[in-house]
């Protein structure tokens, strides 16, 4: 199993450009997540999905959109890139029964995005 | 919003020393996790604790969950350069079934 894969690894965007960060998992996990990590700020949840066709906002969703048409894929879309979106983006997935208890999340290697 | 405070923010020690890092909150959690993140990689889960007072050991790492399930500590014995990385705590609690992450402790173990 490849686990969670993310593409691209690095990207530089100009202000106002758009792009899609790709995330794929091959573990048949029902939950998927997008986080951003800024220096010294930990991980902030952008969006998450509890299954195909279902998505919901996290802590910092503004400026982003997601879709979950399949169990495996959870792309993150930036429509009008802004310098504030310069960050490292991590996709994660987990298998959960219900909403409580443990949640072991498996993370991808990240996408480093710079908006100039 | 549940807030997780990790301390210290930075820690630089020599190989062979012992250390403890902390994760504290005013909220009660149903479970708490510790992750380690190496440069250029995503976080990797080390342990999950769910019971107040629980202690788990992973080789030279000892994790403890506070009796009131509001705090946790990670103790490393005889640190090695391979322990270098960012240690993140994450917790889930109440009706919010999403993980909240602390800002992390950046550990450097010098040979």
XYZ file of C-alpha atoms in Angstrom:
227
model
C 0.000 0.000 0.000
C 1.206 3.506 -0.820
C -0.828 5.018 2.036
C -1.651 8.696 1.489
C -0.080 10.345 -1.541
C -0.077 14.048 -2.358
C 0.858 15.937 -5.492
C 2.594 18.199 -6.211
C 5.348 18.284 -3.553
C 6.180 21.926 -4.263
C 4.414 24.734 -6.095
C 4.840 28.463 -6.548
C 1.768 30.474 -7.501
C 1.218 34.089 -8.395
C -1.459 36.070 -6.576
C -4.864 35.365 -8.119
C -3.928 32.067 -9.743
C -5.808 28.896 -8.952
C -4.683 25.335 -8.419
C -5.781 21.960 -7.103
C -3.820 19.969 -4.555
C -4.343 16.269 -5.105
C -4.713 13.672 -2.342
C -5.272 9.943 -2.761
C -5.412 7.128 -0.217
C -5.474 3.394 -0.902
C -6.438 2.187 2.586
C -10.229 2.335 2.025
C -10.515 4.924 4.793
C -13.845 6.678 5.146
C -12.549 9.909 6.751
C -10.224 12.315 4.954
C -8.841 15.668 6.071
C -6.942 18.690 4.801
C -4.687 20.624 7.157
C -2.356 23.546 6.735
C 0.782 23.956 8.825
C 2.400 27.352 9.298
C 5.709 27.764 11.142
C 5.198 27.567 14.899
C 1.428 27.253 14.538
C 0.741 23.538 14.521
C -1.869 22.007 12.223
C -5.105 23.785 11.358
C -8.011 21.828 9.877
C -9.281 23.285 6.585
C -11.929 20.783 5.459
C -12.802 17.198 6.187
C -14.970 14.447 4.735
C -16.679 11.535 6.493
C -17.318 9.675 3.252
C -17.816 10.024 -0.475
C -20.151 12.900 -1.264
C -19.958 14.429 2.226
C -17.683 17.322 3.149
C -17.645 19.890 5.935
C -15.701 22.964 6.986
C -12.932 22.870 9.516
C -11.307 25.694 11.425
C -9.888 27.716 8.477
C -11.970 27.008 5.310
C -11.991 30.485 3.743
C -10.325 30.584 0.317
C -10.556 26.819 -0.208
C -12.974 24.292 -1.645
C -13.076 20.505 -1.614
C -14.969 17.639 -3.197
C -15.144 13.935 -2.419
C -16.545 12.055 -5.403
C -14.770 8.794 -4.524
C -13.543 7.121 -1.341
C -9.940 7.392 -2.517
C -9.636 11.018 -3.650
C -10.024 14.305 -1.766
C -8.719 17.256 -3.812
C -8.307 20.733 -2.319
C -8.970 23.703 -4.601
C -7.547 27.201 -4.223
C -9.499 29.573 -6.454
C -7.752 32.939 -6.006
C -4.385 32.395 -4.395
C -3.305 34.951 -1.795
C 0.037 35.330 0.060
C -1.747 34.298 3.274
C -2.181 30.848 1.742
C 1.568 30.267 1.666
C 1.907 27.179 3.831
C 2.534 23.454 3.923
C -0.617 21.465 3.215
C -1.162 17.966 4.589
C -3.814 15.491 3.626
C -4.727 12.742 6.086
C -7.108 9.828 6.249
C -8.519 7.507 8.898
C -11.022 4.723 9.362
C -13.630 5.462 11.986
C -16.790 3.854 13.250
C -19.010 6.600 14.611
C -17.807 9.934 15.953
C -16.184 9.133 19.272
C -13.194 7.234 20.523
C -9.854 6.904 18.817
C -8.960 8.375 15.443
C -5.637 7.231 13.995
C -4.857 9.596 11.161
C -2.341 8.740 8.449
C -0.700 11.740 6.840
C 0.701 12.314 3.390
C 4.137 13.903 2.837
C 2.737 17.387 2.279
C 2.629 20.033 -0.459
C 4.725 23.144 0.032
C 2.923 26.099 -1.531
C 4.298 29.604 -1.958
C 2.111 32.444 -3.222
C 4.021 35.470 -4.497
C -12.513 25.922 20.733
C -10.352 23.493 22.688
C -6.833 24.845 23.148
C -3.798 22.615 23.628
C -0.710 24.282 25.069
C 2.575 22.502 24.486
C 5.774 23.281 26.358
C 8.525 23.913 25.842
C 8.233 25.225 22.291
C 11.900 24.445 21.573
C 14.293 22.020 23.276
C 17.923 21.339 22.392
C 19.767 18.673 24.366
C 22.788 16.388 24.158
C 22.597 12.718 23.296
C 22.004 10.612 26.392
C 20.024 13.208 28.326
C 16.460 12.722 29.547
C 13.628 15.116 28.754
C 9.937 15.697 29.310
C 7.535 17.698 27.173
C 4.033 18.681 28.162
C 0.612 19.112 26.636
C -1.956 20.976 28.735
C -5.519 22.170 28.391
C -8.447 23.388 30.463
C -10.745 21.010 28.548
C -11.439 17.332 29.182
C -10.677 14.987 26.309
C -11.968 11.556 25.389
C -8.557 10.671 23.955
C -5.175 12.260 23.375
C -2.542 11.402 20.816
C 1.147 12.129 20.333
C 2.624 12.449 16.849
C 6.221 12.925 15.705
C 6.985 14.875 12.555
C 10.388 14.786 10.892
C 11.546 17.567 8.549
C 9.844 17.377 5.160
C 7.434 14.663 6.265
C 3.913 14.380 7.580
C 3.192 13.600 11.257
C 3.287 9.955 12.324
C 1.214 8.662 15.236
C 3.233 7.449 18.242
C 0.519 6.639 20.762
C -3.107 7.170 21.766
C -4.151 7.388 25.432
C -7.801 7.207 26.443
C -7.996 6.480 30.197
C -7.224 9.027 32.923
C -3.914 8.122 34.586
C -2.935 5.821 31.744
C 0.783 5.266 31.135
C 2.103 3.801 27.884
C 5.677 2.957 27.019
C 7.183 2.779 23.556
C 10.839 1.722 23.956
C 12.514 4.812 25.502
C 9.361 6.943 25.296
C 6.859 7.079 28.174
C 3.482 8.734 27.686
C 1.148 9.673 30.511
C -2.437 10.899 30.420
C -3.488 13.045 33.370
C -6.015 11.690 35.861
C -8.534 14.360 34.835
C -7.861 13.755 31.107
C -6.851 17.401 30.594
C -3.113 17.007 30.164
C -0.390 14.666 29.033
C 3.363 14.308 29.134
C 5.987 12.604 27.013
C 9.235 11.541 28.663
C 12.221 10.387 26.625
C 15.025 8.502 28.354
C 18.569 8.636 27.007
C 17.660 10.720 23.965
C 19.284 9.880 20.639
C 19.782 12.022 17.507
C 17.091 9.938 15.821
C 14.576 11.364 18.304
C 14.981 14.796 16.692
C 11.709 16.130 15.342
C 8.535 18.052 16.070
C 6.362 16.407 18.731
C 2.688 17.239 18.412
C -0.118 16.410 20.778
C -3.661 16.158 19.445
C -6.922 15.625 21.270
C -10.537 14.860 20.650
C -13.301 15.663 23.082
C -16.964 16.350 23.706
C -19.275 16.505 20.722
C -16.505 17.752 18.474
C -15.169 14.670 16.785
C -12.326 16.416 15.040
C -8.760 16.402 16.289
C -7.298 19.611 17.714
C -3.505 19.884 17.490
C -1.096 21.731 19.724
C 1.652 23.896 18.200
C 4.306 21.302 18.969
C 7.668 20.987 20.692
C 10.665 21.086 18.360
C 13.278 18.724 19.806
C 16.906 18.667 18.677
C 19.202 15.975 20.043
C 22.850 16.775 19.375
C 25.404 13.949 19.023
